[in-house]
Amino acid sequence: QNAAPAQCTDSSNTCPENAKCSGGRCVCSYGFKGNFTEDAASCGALPRHNLECVDVHYKVCDDSLNCEDCPAGYFCPDGVAQDCLPGVVCPGTSDTFFCPKGTMNNSTRATDASFCVNCPIGSYSDSEGSTTCTPCATGTASNNVGQTACQRCEVGTYQEDEGATECHSCPAGRTTQYRSAVSLDDCVCPTNTYQPRASESCLSCPTGMSCDSENSTVDAIPAVEITAAANSRLLTPPSYPYPVAEEGFMVLASSPTTPYKCKDILWCPGGPPGSCARNRDYESVGCSKCQPDTYTVEDGTCEPCEGGAAPALVASVGVGILVVLGVFVNVVNRNQLNQSNSILSVVITLGLTVTAVQTLSIFSNLDVEWPEPLLSMMKVLSLVSFDLKVLKIECVVGQQSVSNMILRQMMAPGAALYIALIVCLKKRFIEPRVHLPSQLINSIGAIFQIFFVAVFLSSLGPVVCYKHPNELGYSMTSDPSILCNQEGEHLSLVVVSVVTIVIVVLPFLAMITYATVRYQSLVGSSIASHHHLMTFRFLFFRYKPDSYYYGCLTSLRGVLVCLVPVVFRDFPSLQLLLMAAILLAFGSFQQHKQPWRSYLPNVIDSTTNTLLILLIVCVSMTTDFEDAEQLLGIVAAVIFIGLFLAILAVICFHLVKYFQPSPFFSSFICHHKAEAAAQARYLQTLIVSRSRGATCFLDSDNLTNLQDLFDIVRCRCGRLIVYLTADTLRRPWCAGEITMAFQTHKNVSAIYHSSFASPTMQEIEADNISTFLAAADFKLVEYGITNELIAQAFRWFLGELPDRYTMRSDLVGRDRLQAVVDWLLKKSGHRSASRSDTLDLKPRSLVVSSTPNDDEATAVAGILVSKIQQRVLDLVPAGIIVLADMPAHNAEVLAAVAAAHAVLVILTPKSFASSEQLQIIVGCTSDQVCCIPVNTPSFRFPGQDFFEKDIPRRFGQQAELVETSIRSFLKCIAVPFTTYASQQVLDVQAESVVLRIPRVLGLASTTSTGPGGKLSGTSIKLMEDHLGDSPEEHTLHNIVSKTELDEYISKHHPHGSVADFALHWACAEQAQV
């Protein structure tokens, strides 16, 4: 290319054929060679072997069309050498390249990379081949050389100059809302903070306030300028952003940045200082009070009082309460014998409902968020917890906290005084013989027990507080306008609270605790004890006798749930947890004991406990607890550890019981209760009393379930004594005990009674066992005892057992059973003690008569004598005669009965089938002998056929006299003696027998009648003491003869009651006339 190139532009195609525009001039295209002039140009094809020169930029063609390296500092496009441009490096021996990003080159003919210089700090180069570096823009900075870009200033920094090497930090406590801030003005207060006007610092937005803004400078909260002169209800907000109270909080005008938490979210809509619901007092903490002459309504606002509507409402409710109290006093003092179970269940259910509502009122004092509609429902029911606001009480007594508190605390004492007035008026005008202290204490105790939770919670009002945010202290839950732990009103309320607890709550708790501790003595037979028991009937008569303490426990539960918000007021999550734990513990105990007398109240009690616990669970799910994470983590850890410790304790306990079984019994008596309950009990008594250190198990004393019974046979007894009567082997539990003893290789002794008949081998085969056992619906296989095991044990027991004893037929009375014990003690190696009683027919003795030749009746006599012998010797020096020990009832025996001081006649199923026993009954019904019937559970009164057929057949001409004597005998109130009961029950029943003996003997040996043949003053006093407040007393003074008294008993006490004992004793006294 020797000619001057023609001028051209890259955007137009003005070059000749085979040419192209390059750098503003026409050159031959790749693979062509030619000359260019201003007038003409030609490009011819190059020889093929020279094409490589134009294929690269670092080759040049010489005039001979040879290829040579492009000179350093030049680049050779299309084989033509040109100056290397700025920003480009031309090494000559290789292809050209641009200077990399972050560098610059402003010179030509650069021969190597050293010509590319790094951009200095504060600048950057973001493209290759740069000839200059760009300074960093505002809001960015660079403190290193060779940067391809400047770093943006982070949040909290800014840069207002170009070419900066670093960003400036915002003043302390401030930040920017974005990166690349360009001015100090971009530094503002952080989110949820604000800047008071008179301060350069940013303060955290108080809890309960909102520091959001719609201005461009969001979160840059200027000062809130509210002066003391701003006393309007709603302050006009300033034109700049400012903190405002959130919903459920309020701020006072005097402290615009110190929010107080409102007890009811409806009271505080949120907003500027002084924002309260309509007509609420904006100067009271938490908007808790209404303005004067207004009252609280359901939506949280206050409405003006309308004339006399509020006083009329309060008066009408007060009158209604007084009427209800009057009816209540009458109901709780009604005769228990006249109240059906249905009425009792209704009364108990109403009491449980009131208690549940009061428990809900305790829930309202917890520092948690209650969802709707539950919150509204609790407000409606608040009257039961003495919250009088639902009665518009503000319109009557005003807004004074101390006076309102005193009014609430006076409700309980006032009710007590009103009840006292009712009882006094009742005694004066309706029932003059009412026992005033008894009915008064019973009435007041009943109402206090029902409303105990409300009374105690009301008295605790000044110390039940909830916490305000931002360390502002606490407010009373019942009156949030009063700050806790402050002098003035709060101190006065605390004094009122202490006085109420001392004069109302503590005396009530002390009284029911005293009565509960003394309950066992109150159910004694003394007249004074019965009066005391009737005094505390509100505490005991709603519960089963064995759960007499449950009334005290319900009060204890009330104390605990009331104290939860007091003791743990800073930990709402722990409050819910403890409340649920208390309800769960007492609910579990109630489920276990079933303490209420009827079924329905037990269901209601357990159901309300369960629902209250579920309510707590629901509330805990809707409440965001600030203290929950750490505190509940600790509690969960404690529960988890406690769970494993409990499991470990149970395992260790049972392992100890396995290796050291306790209590361990020397022997276990297996018997059939229906046939031999008394015989087994008497054998147990003899074994324990006549051997040193021996213990004997009887299931009547300890049985709770069959699993425990079989475990005693398996692990905790040395020998099984099987007392065989007619159906012993047919009883499933007896079969199970024998099988268990056989499987565990226990020592077994069999006592063969005369009534026992051994079954055939076919009857005790495995296939026939289910038929042989009496209880078809009883499945021993549920305890691991199969028919095959029973059959195997029976075959061994009836055929291979070596220790057998057949009761001697040559012995009578107690000697037959004592001979059994002698044999057992010899087999066991125990030394027997000598028999302490002998048969001596002394006059004026206590005679015990039972059916002759009836081992069960003899055993009853033996048990009874063993329990009363020491007591009776102090009362009857002549001692005790047991007729069952006599070979026959001859004239000597009948003479002993006629000369006896008293006769105990033991009534068993065969009593009226025995002529000897009938002779004793006829003999002891004379005027000189006091006869005391002792009734066993299996005894049945004789029917009409007995009097119409049996007596005439057996007694002939004396039938009429015998019938008269027996009928007179049957009218006597018998003392029950439950042979299959526990030792404790038998001891109580034996004590009842003893108490009958001295009173009958005393009455029979004294002159009992007064002038005119009427009952003596002593007898009437005795009956009056037992009849108590009954109107039956008025008729007693008119009774003259025994016949009249018998008719009175038949008419008024056909089923027998406590009062009948007094009537019967008077009957025995009057018989002496």
JSON list of C-alpha atoms in Angstrom, two decimals, residues 913-1012:
[
{"chain": "A", "resi": 913, "resn": "ALA", "atom": "CA", "xyz": [-84.38, -71.26, 114.26]},
{"chain": "A", "resi": 914, "resn": "SER", "atom": "CA", "xyz": [-82.80, -72.15, 117.63]},
{"chain": "A", "resi": 915, "resn": "SER", "atom": "CA", "xyz": [-85.20, -72.88, 120.49]},
{"chain": "A", "resi": 916, "resn": "GLU", "atom": "CA", "xyz": [-82.38, -72.26, 122.97]},
{"chain": "A", "resi": 917, "resn": "GLN", "atom": "CA", "xyz": [-81.77, -68.77, 121.58]},
{"chain": "A", "resi": 918, "resn": "LEU", "atom": "CA", "xyz": [-85.50, -68.01, 121.65]},
{"chain": "A", "resi": 919, "resn": "GLN", "atom": "CA", "xyz": [-85.61, -69.05, 125.30]},
{"chain": "A", "resi": 920, "resn": "ILE", "atom": "CA", "xyz": [-82.81, -66.58, 126.06]},
{"chain": "A", "resi": 921, "resn": "ILE", "atom": "CA", "xyz": [-84.67, -63.81, 124.19]},
{"chain": "A", "resi": 922, "resn": "VAL", "atom": "CA", "xyz": [-87.89, -64.49, 126.07]},
{"chain": "A", "resi": 923, "resn": "GLY", "atom": "CA", "xyz": [-86.01, -64.65, 129.36]},
{"chain": "A", "resi": 924, "resn": "CYS", "atom": "CA", "xyz": [-84.12, -61.39, 128.87]},
{"chain": "A", "resi": 925, "resn": "THR", "atom": "CA", "xyz": [-87.22, -59.35, 127.98]},
{"chain": "A", "resi": 926, "resn": "SER", "atom": "CA", "xyz": [-88.42, -59.41, 131.57]},
{"chain": "A", "resi": 927, "resn": "ASP", "atom": "CA", "xyz": [-88.57, -56.20, 133.52]},
{"chain": "A", "resi": 928, "resn": "GLN", "atom": "CA", "xyz": [-85.44, -57.04, 135.50]},
{"chain": "A", "resi": 929, "resn": "VAL", "atom": "CA", "xyz": [-83.04, -57.71, 132.57]},
{"chain": "A", "resi": 930, "resn": "CYS", "atom": "CA", "xyz": [-81.76, -55.19, 130.02]},
{"chain": "A", "resi": 931, "resn": "CYS", "atom": "CA", "xyz": [-81.54, -56.84, 126.63]},
{"chain": "A", "resi": 932, "resn": "ILE", "atom": "CA", "xyz": [-79.18, -55.44, 123.95]},
{"chain": "A", "resi": 933, "resn": "PRO", "atom": "CA", "xyz": [-79.54, -56.93, 120.45]},
{"chain": "A", "resi": 934, "resn": "VAL", "atom": "CA", "xyz": [-76.34, -57.14, 118.37]},
{"chain": "A", "resi": 935, "resn": "ASN", "atom": "CA", "xyz": [-77.18, -57.42, 114.70]},
{"chain": "A", "resi": 936, "resn": "THR", "atom": "CA", "xyz": [-74.82, -59.13, 112.19]},
{"chain": "A", "resi": 937, "resn": "PRO", "atom": "CA", "xyz": [-75.11, -58.35, 108.45]},
{"chain": "A", "resi": 938, "resn": "SER", "atom": "CA", "xyz": [-76.51, -61.77, 107.54]},
{"chain": "A", "resi": 939, "resn": "PHE", "atom": "CA", "xyz": [-79.41, -61.62, 110.02]},
{"chain": "A", "resi": 940, "resn": "ARG", "atom": "CA", "xyz": [-82.92, -61.33, 108.57]},
{"chain": "A", "resi": 941, "resn": "PHE", "atom": "CA", "xyz": [-86.02, -60.43, 110.56]},
{"chain": "A", "resi": 942, "resn": "PRO", "atom": "CA", "xyz": [-88.56, -63.26, 110.80]},
{"chain": "A", "resi": 943, "resn": "GLY", "atom": "CA", "xyz": [-91.59, -63.15, 108.57]},
{"chain": "A", "resi": 944, "resn": "GLN", "atom": "CA", "xyz": [-95.25, -63.57, 109.40]},
{"chain": "A", "resi": 945, "resn": "ASP", "atom": "CA", "xyz": [-95.07, -67.32, 108.95]},
{"chain": "A", "resi": 946, "resn": "PHE", "atom": "CA", "xyz": [-92.66, -67.49, 111.87]},
{"chain": "A", "resi": 947, "resn": "PHE", "atom": "CA", "xyz": [-95.21, -65.97, 114.24]},
{"chain": "A", "resi": 948, "resn": "GLU", "atom": "CA", "xyz": [-98.24, -67.77, 112.83]},
{"chain": "A", "resi": 949, "resn": "LYS", "atom": "CA", "xyz": [-96.77, -71.25, 112.35]},
{"chain": "A", "resi": 950, "resn": "ASP", "atom": "CA", "xyz": [-93.36, -71.79, 113.90]},
{"chain": "A", "resi": 951, "resn": "ILE", "atom": "CA", "xyz": [-94.01, -70.32, 117.35]},
{"chain": "A", "resi": 952, "resn": "PRO", "atom": "CA", "xyz": [-97.31, -72.19, 117.94]},
{"chain": "A", "resi": 953, "resn": "ARG", "atom": "CA", "xyz": [-95.74, -75.43, 116.74]},
{"chain": "A", "resi": 954, "resn": "ARG", "atom": "CA", "xyz": [-92.68, -75.10, 118.95]},
{"chain": "A", "resi": 955, "resn": "PHE", "atom": "CA", "xyz": [-94.13, -73.51, 122.12]},
{"chain": "A", "resi": 956, "resn": "GLY", "atom": "CA", "xyz": [-97.72, -74.68, 122.25]},
{"chain": "A", "resi": 957, "resn": "GLN", "atom": "CA", "xyz": [-99.70, -72.96, 124.97]},
{"chain": "A", "resi": 958, "resn": "GLN", "atom": "CA", "xyz": [-96.91, -70.46, 125.67]},
{"chain": "A", "resi": 959, "resn": "ALA", "atom": "CA", "xyz": [-96.91, -69.28, 122.05]},
{"chain": "A", "resi": 960, "resn": "GLU", "atom": "CA", "xyz": [-98.73, -66.02, 122.82]},
{"chain": "A", "resi": 961, "resn": "LEU", "atom": "CA", "xyz": [-96.28, -65.08, 125.59]},
{"chain": "A", "resi": 962, "resn": "VAL", "atom": "CA", "xyz": [-93.31, -65.97, 123.39]},
{"chain": "A", "resi": 963, "resn": "GLU", "atom": "CA", "xyz": [-94.69, -63.98, 120.47]},
{"chain": "A", "resi": 964, "resn": "THR", "atom": "CA", "xyz": [-95.26, -60.94, 122.70]},
{"chain": "A", "resi": 965, "resn": "SER", "atom": "CA", "xyz": [-91.73, -61.18, 124.07]},
{"chain": "A", "resi": 966, "resn": "ILE", "atom": "CA", "xyz": [-90.14, -61.59, 120.65]},
{"chain": "A", "resi": 967, "resn": "ARG", "atom": "CA", "xyz": [-92.09, -58.70, 119.16]},
{"chain": "A", "resi": 968, "resn": "SER", "atom": "CA", "xyz": [-91.06, -56.53, 122.09]},
{"chain": "A", "resi": 969, "resn": "PHE", "atom": "CA", "xyz": [-87.48, -57.65, 121.59]},
{"chain": "A", "resi": 970, "resn": "LEU", "atom": "CA", "xyz": [-87.54, -56.81, 117.88]},
{"chain": "A", "resi": 971, "resn": "LYS", "atom": "CA", "xyz": [-88.62, -53.25, 118.66]},
{"chain": "A", "resi": 972, "resn": "CYS", "atom": "CA", "xyz": [-85.37, -52.66, 120.47]},
{"chain": "A", "resi": 973, "resn": "ILE", "atom": "CA", "xyz": [-82.76, -50.83, 118.41]},
{"chain": "A", "resi": 974, "resn": "ALA", "atom": "CA", "xyz": [-79.93, -53.25, 117.66]},
{"chain": "A", "resi": 975, "resn": "VAL", "atom": "CA", "xyz": [-76.25, -52.41, 117.65]},
{"chain": "A", "resi": 976, "resn": "PRO", "atom": "CA", "xyz": [-74.71, -53.32, 114.28]},
{"chain": "A", "resi": 977, "resn": "PHE", "atom": "CA", "xyz": [-71.66, -55.57, 114.27]},
{"chain": "A", "resi": 978, "resn": "THR", "atom": "CA", "xyz": [-70.28, -55.99, 110.75]},
{"chain": "A", "resi": 979, "resn": "THR", "atom": "CA", "xyz": [-68.30, -59.20, 110.82]},
{"chain": "A", "resi": 980, "resn": "TYR", "atom": "CA", "xyz": [-66.59, -58.68, 107.45]},
{"chain": "A", "resi": 981, "resn": "ALA", "atom": "CA", "xyz": [-65.56, -55.09, 108.23]},
{"chain": "A", "resi": 982, "resn": "SER", "atom": "CA", "xyz": [-62.07, -53.93, 109.14]},
{"chain": "A", "resi": 983, "resn": "GLN", "atom": "CA", "xyz": [-60.65, -53.93, 112.64]},
{"chain": "A", "resi": 984, "resn": "GLN", "atom": "CA", "xyz": [-61.16, -50.18, 112.89]},
{"chain": "A", "resi": 985, "resn": "VAL", "atom": "CA", "xyz": [-64.88, -50.46, 112.11]},
{"chain": "A", "resi": 986, "resn": "LEU", "atom": "CA", "xyz": [-65.30, -53.35, 114.53]},
{"chain": "A", "resi": 987, "resn": "ASP", "atom": "CA", "xyz": [-63.57, -51.36, 117.25]},
{"chain": "A", "resi": 988, "resn": "VAL", "atom": "CA", "xyz": [-66.02, -48.48, 116.77]},
{"chain": "A", "resi": 989, "resn": "GLN", "atom": "CA", "xyz": [-69.02, -50.82, 116.78]},
{"chain": "A", "resi": 990, "resn": "ALA", "atom": "CA", "xyz": [-67.75, -52.62, 119.88]},
{"chain": "A", "resi": 991, "resn": "GLU", "atom": "CA", "xyz": [-67.43, -49.24, 121.57]},
{"chain": "A", "resi": 992, "resn": "SER", "atom": "CA", "xyz": [-71.10, -48.62, 120.74]},
{"chain": "A", "resi": 993, "resn": "VAL", "atom": "CA", "xyz": [-71.97, -51.82, 122.56]},
{"chain": "A", "resi": 994, "resn": "VAL", "atom": "CA", "xyz": [-69.99, -50.71, 125.60]},
{"chain": "A", "resi": 995, "resn": "LEU", "atom": "CA", "xyz": [-71.74, -47.34, 125.60]},
{"chain": "A", "resi": 996, "resn": "ARG", "atom": "CA", "xyz": [-75.10, -49.12, 125.66]},
{"chain": "A", "resi": 997, "resn": "ILE", "atom": "CA", "xyz": [-74.23, -51.25, 128.65]},
{"chain": "A", "resi": 998, "resn": "PRO", "atom": "CA", "xyz": [-73.58, -48.66, 131.39]},
{"chain": "A", "resi": 999, "resn": "ARG", "atom": "CA", "xyz": [-76.55, -46.47, 130.42]},
{"chain": "A", "resi": 1000, "resn": "VAL", "atom": "CA", "xyz": [-78.98, -49.37, 130.36]},
{"chain": "A", "resi": 1001, "resn": "LEU", "atom": "CA", "xyz": [-77.65, -50.70, 133.67]},
{"chain": "A", "resi": 1002, "resn": "GLY", "atom": "CA", "xyz": [-77.72, -47.25, 135.25]},
{"chain": "A", "resi": 1003, "resn": "LEU", "atom": "CA", "xyz": [-81.26, -46.58, 134.16]},
{"chain": "A", "resi": 1004, "resn": "ALA", "atom": "CA", "xyz": [-82.47, -50.00, 135.20]},
{"chain": "A", "resi": 1005, "resn": "SER", "atom": "CA", "xyz": [-81.07, -49.66, 138.69]},
{"chain": "A", "resi": 1006, "resn": "THR", "atom": "CA", "xyz": [-82.49, -46.25, 139.56]},
{"chain": "A", "resi": 1007, "resn": "THR", "atom": "CA", "xyz": [-85.92, -44.87, 140.29]},
{"chain": "A", "resi": 1008, "resn": "SER", "atom": "CA", "xyz": [-86.87, -43.21, 137.04]},
{"chain": "A", "resi": 1009, "resn": "THR", "atom": "CA", "xyz": [-90.32, -41.79, 137.28]},
{"chain": "A", "resi": 1010, "resn": "GLY", "atom": "CA", "xyz": [-91.54, -38.58, 138.75]},
{"chain": "A", "resi": 1011, "resn": "PRO", "atom": "CA", "xyz": [-94.89, -37.67, 140.23]},
{"chain": "A", "resi": 1012, "resn": "GLY", "atom": "CA", "xyz": [-97.88, -38.96, 138.35]}
]
